[in-house]
């Protein structure tokens, strides 16, 4: 049961899928432009792309996620200019799930979910944000 994992160590990971970026998007837009579910959907796709590229998620499961979100008319991408990406990265660093030195993303895997920890000052965070959210 979910309530048996009050510290969100294992079973509750799936409940946080997409929330690190999703909450940052909500904050960036002052909770006005994106509903909670819309922002989380974008975050889910972002985290799934990281997992896909890292070899932890198959293309088939990634595509199933996209199909499901599109079925319910949820957005799957946001295009931001570089200034907004910088703002977003600073907001992400303040997420309550982070440790003092690391950002925590919840990645879908073939077996379930895993925590992806990356140093707050890592260029990888900015590179991923630019790669997946940058203006096209």
PDB file of C-alpha atoms in Angstrom:
ATOM      1  CA  UNK A   1       0.000   0.000   0.000  1.00  0.00           C
ATOM      2  CA  UNK A   2       1.174   3.543  -0.763  1.00  0.00           C
ATOM      3  CA  UNK A   3       0.735   4.821   2.792  1.00  0.00           C
ATOM      4  CA  UNK A   4       3.329   2.273   3.975  1.00  0.00           C
ATOM      5  CA  UNK A   5       6.085   4.281   2.263  1.00  0.00           C
ATOM      6  CA  UNK A   6       5.826   7.655   3.986  1.00  0.00           C
ATOM      7  CA  UNK A   7       9.385   8.583   3.007  1.00  0.00           C
ATOM      8  CA  UNK A   8       8.763   7.930  -0.693  1.00  0.00           C
ATOM      9  CA  UNK A   9      11.614   5.453  -0.951  1.00  0.00           C
ATOM     10  CA  UNK A  10      10.150   2.860  -3.278  1.00  0.00           C
ATOM     11  CA  UNK A  11       6.427   2.348  -3.824  1.00  0.00           C
ATOM     12  CA  UNK A  12       5.656   6.055  -3.954  1.00  0.00           C
ATOM     13  CA  UNK A  13       8.211   6.794  -6.671  1.00  0.00           C
ATOM     14  CA  UNK A  14       5.610   6.395  -9.391  1.00  0.00           C
ATOM     15  CA  UNK A  15       3.481   9.101  -7.774  1.00  0.00           C
ATOM     16  CA  UNK A  16       6.292  11.609  -8.302  1.00  0.00           C
ATOM     17  CA  UNK A  17       6.893  10.712 -11.951  1.00  0.00           C
ATOM     18  CA  UNK A  18       6.980  13.974 -13.920  1.00  0.00           C
ATOM     19  CA  UNK A  19       6.648  16.202 -10.871  1.00  0.00           C
ATOM     20  CA  UNK A  20      10.167  17.659 -10.658  1.00  0.00           C
ATOM     21  CA  UNK A  21       9.846  19.413 -14.012  1.00  0.00           C
ATOM     22  CA  UNK A  22       6.053  19.715 -13.808  1.00  0.00           C
ATOM     23  CA  UNK A  23       6.095  21.723 -10.588  1.00  0.00           C
ATOM     24  CA  UNK A  24       8.850  23.928 -12.010  1.00  0.00           C
ATOM     25  CA  UNK A  25       6.719  24.638 -15.104  1.00  0.00           C
ATOM     26  CA  UNK A  26       3.764  25.553 -12.887  1.00  0.00           C
ATOM     27  CA  UNK A  27       5.960  27.936 -10.894  1.00  0.00           C
ATOM     28  CA  UNK A  28       7.554  29.431 -14.005  1.00  0.00           C
ATOM     29  CA  UNK A  29       4.106  30.305 -15.338  1.00  0.00           C
ATOM     30  CA  UNK A  30       2.652  31.395 -12.003  1.00  0.00           C
ATOM     31  CA  UNK A  31       0.192  28.474 -11.986  1.00  0.00           C
ATOM     32  CA  UNK A  32      -1.776  30.236 -14.729  1.00  0.00           C
ATOM     33  CA  UNK A  33      -0.874  28.847 -18.155  1.00  0.00           C
ATOM     34  CA  UNK A  34      -0.686  25.139 -17.353  1.00  0.00           C
ATOM     35  CA  UNK A  35      -3.014  23.058 -15.226  1.00  0.00           C
ATOM     36  CA  UNK A  36      -1.268  20.701 -12.818  1.00  0.00           C
ATOM     37  CA  UNK A  37      -1.912  17.638 -14.985  1.00  0.00           C
ATOM     38  CA  UNK A  38      -0.668  19.409 -18.106  1.00  0.00           C
ATOM     39  CA  UNK A  39       2.598  20.436 -16.469  1.00  0.00           C
ATOM     40  CA  UNK A  40       3.111  16.949 -15.021  1.00  0.00           C
ATOM     41  CA  UNK A  41       2.473  15.373 -18.446  1.00  0.00           C
ATOM     42  CA  UNK A  42       5.287  17.479 -19.915  1.00  0.00           C
ATOM     43  CA  UNK A  43       7.497  16.424 -16.998  1.00  0.00           C
ATOM     44  CA  UNK A  44       6.652  12.765 -17.575  1.00  0.00           C
ATOM     45  CA  UNK A  45       7.722  12.958 -21.203  1.00  0.00           C
ATOM     46  CA  UNK A  46      10.929  14.786 -20.237  1.00  0.00           C
ATOM     47  CA  UNK A  47      11.842  12.104 -17.690  1.00  0.00           C
ATOM     48  CA  UNK A  48      10.870   9.322 -20.092  1.00  0.00           C
ATOM     49  CA  UNK A  49      13.186  10.805 -22.752  1.00  0.00           C
ATOM     50  CA  UNK A  50      16.069  10.776 -20.290  1.00  0.00           C
ATOM     51  CA  UNK A  51      15.291   7.143 -19.464  1.00  0.00           C
ATOM     52  CA  UNK A  52      14.930   6.204 -23.142  1.00  0.00           C
ATOM     53  CA  UNK A  53      18.277   7.746 -24.057  1.00  0.00           C
ATOM     54  CA  UNK A  54      19.884   6.095 -21.037  1.00  0.00           C
ATOM     55  CA  UNK A  55      18.713   2.677 -22.190  1.00  0.00           C
ATOM     56  CA  UNK A  56      16.394   2.160 -19.208  1.00  0.00           C
ATOM     57  CA  UNK A  57      13.128   2.459 -21.178  1.00  0.00           C
ATOM     58  CA  UNK A  58      12.195   0.908 -24.500  1.00  0.00           C
ATOM     59  CA  UNK A  59      10.984   2.934 -27.465  1.00  0.00           C
ATOM     60  CA  UNK A  60       7.767   0.899 -27.352  1.00  0.00           C
ATOM     61  CA  UNK A  61       6.970   1.947 -23.775  1.00  0.00           C
ATOM     62  CA  UNK A  62       7.992   5.528 -24.492  1.00  0.00           C
ATOM     63  CA  UNK A  63       5.605   5.633 -27.463  1.00  0.00           C
ATOM     64  CA  UNK A  64       2.811   4.106 -25.341  1.00  0.00           C
ATOM     65  CA  UNK A  65       3.240   6.941 -22.846  1.00  0.00           C
ATOM     66  CA  UNK A  66       3.002   9.522 -25.636  1.00  0.00           C
ATOM     67  CA  UNK A  67      -0.104   7.832 -27.062  1.00  0.00           C
ATOM     68  CA  UNK A  68      -1.797   7.779 -23.662  1.00  0.00           C
ATOM     69  CA  UNK A  69      -1.105  11.441 -22.938  1.00  0.00           C
ATOM     70  CA  UNK A  70      -2.252  12.481 -26.410  1.00  0.00           C
ATOM     71  CA  UNK A  71      -5.416  10.374 -26.023  1.00  0.00           C
ATOM     72  CA  UNK A  72      -6.383  12.650 -23.139  1.00  0.00           C
ATOM     73  CA  UNK A  73      -5.262  15.817 -24.973  1.00  0.00           C
ATOM     74  CA  UNK A  74      -2.394  16.471 -22.590  1.00  0.00           C
ATOM     75  CA  UNK A  75       0.622  18.404 -23.808  1.00  0.00           C
ATOM     76  CA  UNK A  76       3.827  16.436 -24.264  1.00  0.00           C
ATOM     77  CA  UNK A  77       6.288  19.251 -24.935  1.00  0.00           C
ATOM     78  CA  UNK A  78       6.914  22.887 -24.154  1.00  0.00           C
ATOM     79  CA  UNK A  79       9.186  25.123 -26.197  1.00  0.00           C
ATOM     80  CA  UNK A  80      11.181  27.681 -24.228  1.00  0.00           C
ATOM     81  CA  UNK A  81      13.785  30.244 -25.133  1.00  0.00           C
ATOM     82  CA  UNK A  82      17.139  30.042 -23.371  1.00  0.00           C
ATOM     83  CA  UNK A  83      16.286  32.680 -20.753  1.00  0.00           C
ATOM     84  CA  UNK A  84      13.196  30.717 -19.692  1.00  0.00           C
ATOM     85  CA  UNK A  85      15.216  27.476 -19.607  1.00  0.00           C
ATOM     86  CA  UNK A  86      17.697  29.125 -17.238  1.00  0.00           C
ATOM     87  CA  UNK A  87      14.806  30.275 -15.019  1.00  0.00           C
ATOM     88  CA  UNK A  88      13.321  26.793 -15.123  1.00  0.00           C
ATOM     89  CA  UNK A  89      16.617  25.168 -14.125  1.00  0.00           C
ATOM     90  CA  UNK A  90      16.850  27.447 -11.082  1.00  0.00           C
ATOM     91  CA  UNK A  91      13.313  26.547 -10.049  1.00  0.00           C
ATOM     92  CA  UNK A  92      14.039  22.825 -10.478  1.00  0.00           C
ATOM     93  CA  UNK A  93      16.926  23.138  -8.025  1.00  0.00           C
ATOM     94  CA  UNK A  94      14.455  24.129  -5.288  1.00  0.00           C
ATOM     95  CA  UNK A  95      12.206  21.055  -5.620  1.00  0.00           C
ATOM     96  CA  UNK A  96      11.438  19.506  -2.229  1.00  0.00           C
ATOM     97  CA  UNK A  97      12.481  16.015  -3.398  1.00  0.00           C
ATOM     98  CA  UNK A  98      16.042  17.176  -4.013  1.00  0.00           C
ATOM     99  CA  UNK A  99      18.880  16.742  -1.582  1.00  0.00           C
ATOM    100  CA  UNK A 100      21.150  19.658  -0.772  1.00  0.00           C
ATOM    101  CA  UNK A 101      23.482  18.866  -3.678  1.00  0.00           C
ATOM    102  CA  UNK A 102      21.389  16.815  -6.108  1.00  0.00           C
ATOM    103  CA  UNK A 103      18.301  17.112  -8.256  1.00  0.00           C
ATOM    104  CA  UNK A 104      16.089  14.028  -8.223  1.00  0.00           C
ATOM    105  CA  UNK A 105      14.108  12.944 -11.269  1.00  0.00           C
ATOM    106  CA  UNK A 106      11.865   9.872 -11.222  1.00  0.00           C
ATOM    107  CA  UNK A 107      12.523   7.880 -14.375  1.00  0.00           C
ATOM    108  CA  UNK A 108      10.278   5.185 -15.783  1.00  0.00           C
ATOM    109  CA  UNK A 109      12.132   1.960 -16.502  1.00  0.00           C
ATOM    110  CA  UNK A 110      11.201  -1.378 -18.006  1.00  0.00           C
ATOM    111  CA  UNK A 111      10.701  -2.725 -14.465  1.00  0.00           C
ATOM    112  CA  UNK A 112       9.063   0.289 -12.800  1.00  0.00           C
ATOM    113  CA  UNK A 113      10.705   3.514 -11.653  1.00  0.00           C
ATOM    114  CA  UNK A 114      14.101   4.647 -10.427  1.00  0.00           C
ATOM    115  CA  UNK A 115      15.529   7.811  -8.939  1.00  0.00           C
ATOM    116  CA  UNK A 116      17.928   9.650 -11.209  1.00  0.00           C
ATOM    117  CA  UNK A 117      20.171  11.914  -9.129  1.00  0.00           C
ATOM    118  CA  UNK A 118      22.248  14.595 -10.772  1.00  0.00           C
ATOM    119  CA  UNK A 119      24.380  17.311  -9.215  1.00  0.00           C
ATOM    120  CA  UNK A 120      22.626  20.671  -9.076  1.00  0.00           C
ATOM    121  CA  UNK A 121      25.503  22.442 -10.813  1.00  0.00           C
ATOM    122  CA  UNK A 122      25.791  19.801 -13.546  1.00  0.00           C
ATOM    123  CA  UNK A 123      25.739  20.985 -17.140  1.00  0.00           C
ATOM    124  CA  UNK A 124      23.747  17.849 -17.967  1.00  0.00           C
ATOM    125  CA  UNK A 125      20.612  19.388 -16.454  1.00  0.00           C
ATOM    126  CA  UNK A 126      20.902  22.471 -18.675  1.00  0.00           C
ATOM    127  CA  UNK A 127      21.845  20.359 -21.687  1.00  0.00           C
ATOM    128  CA  UNK A 128      18.804  18.108 -21.223  1.00  0.00           C
ATOM    129  CA  UNK A 129      16.484  21.075 -20.723  1.00  0.00           C
ATOM    130  CA  UNK A 130      17.830  22.775 -23.846  1.00  0.00           C
ATOM    131  CA  UNK A 131      17.709  19.545 -25.847  1.00  0.00           C
ATOM    132  CA  UNK A 132      14.143  18.596 -24.950  1.00  0.00           C
ATOM    133  CA  UNK A 133      12.506  21.944 -24.192  1.00  0.00           C
ATOM    134  CA  UNK A 134      14.424  24.441 -26.309  1.00  0.00           C
ATOM    135  CA  UNK A 135      12.857  26.379 -29.124  1.00  0.00           C
ATOM    136  CA  UNK A 136      12.549  24.416 -32.346  1.00  0.00           C
TER     137      UNK A 136
END
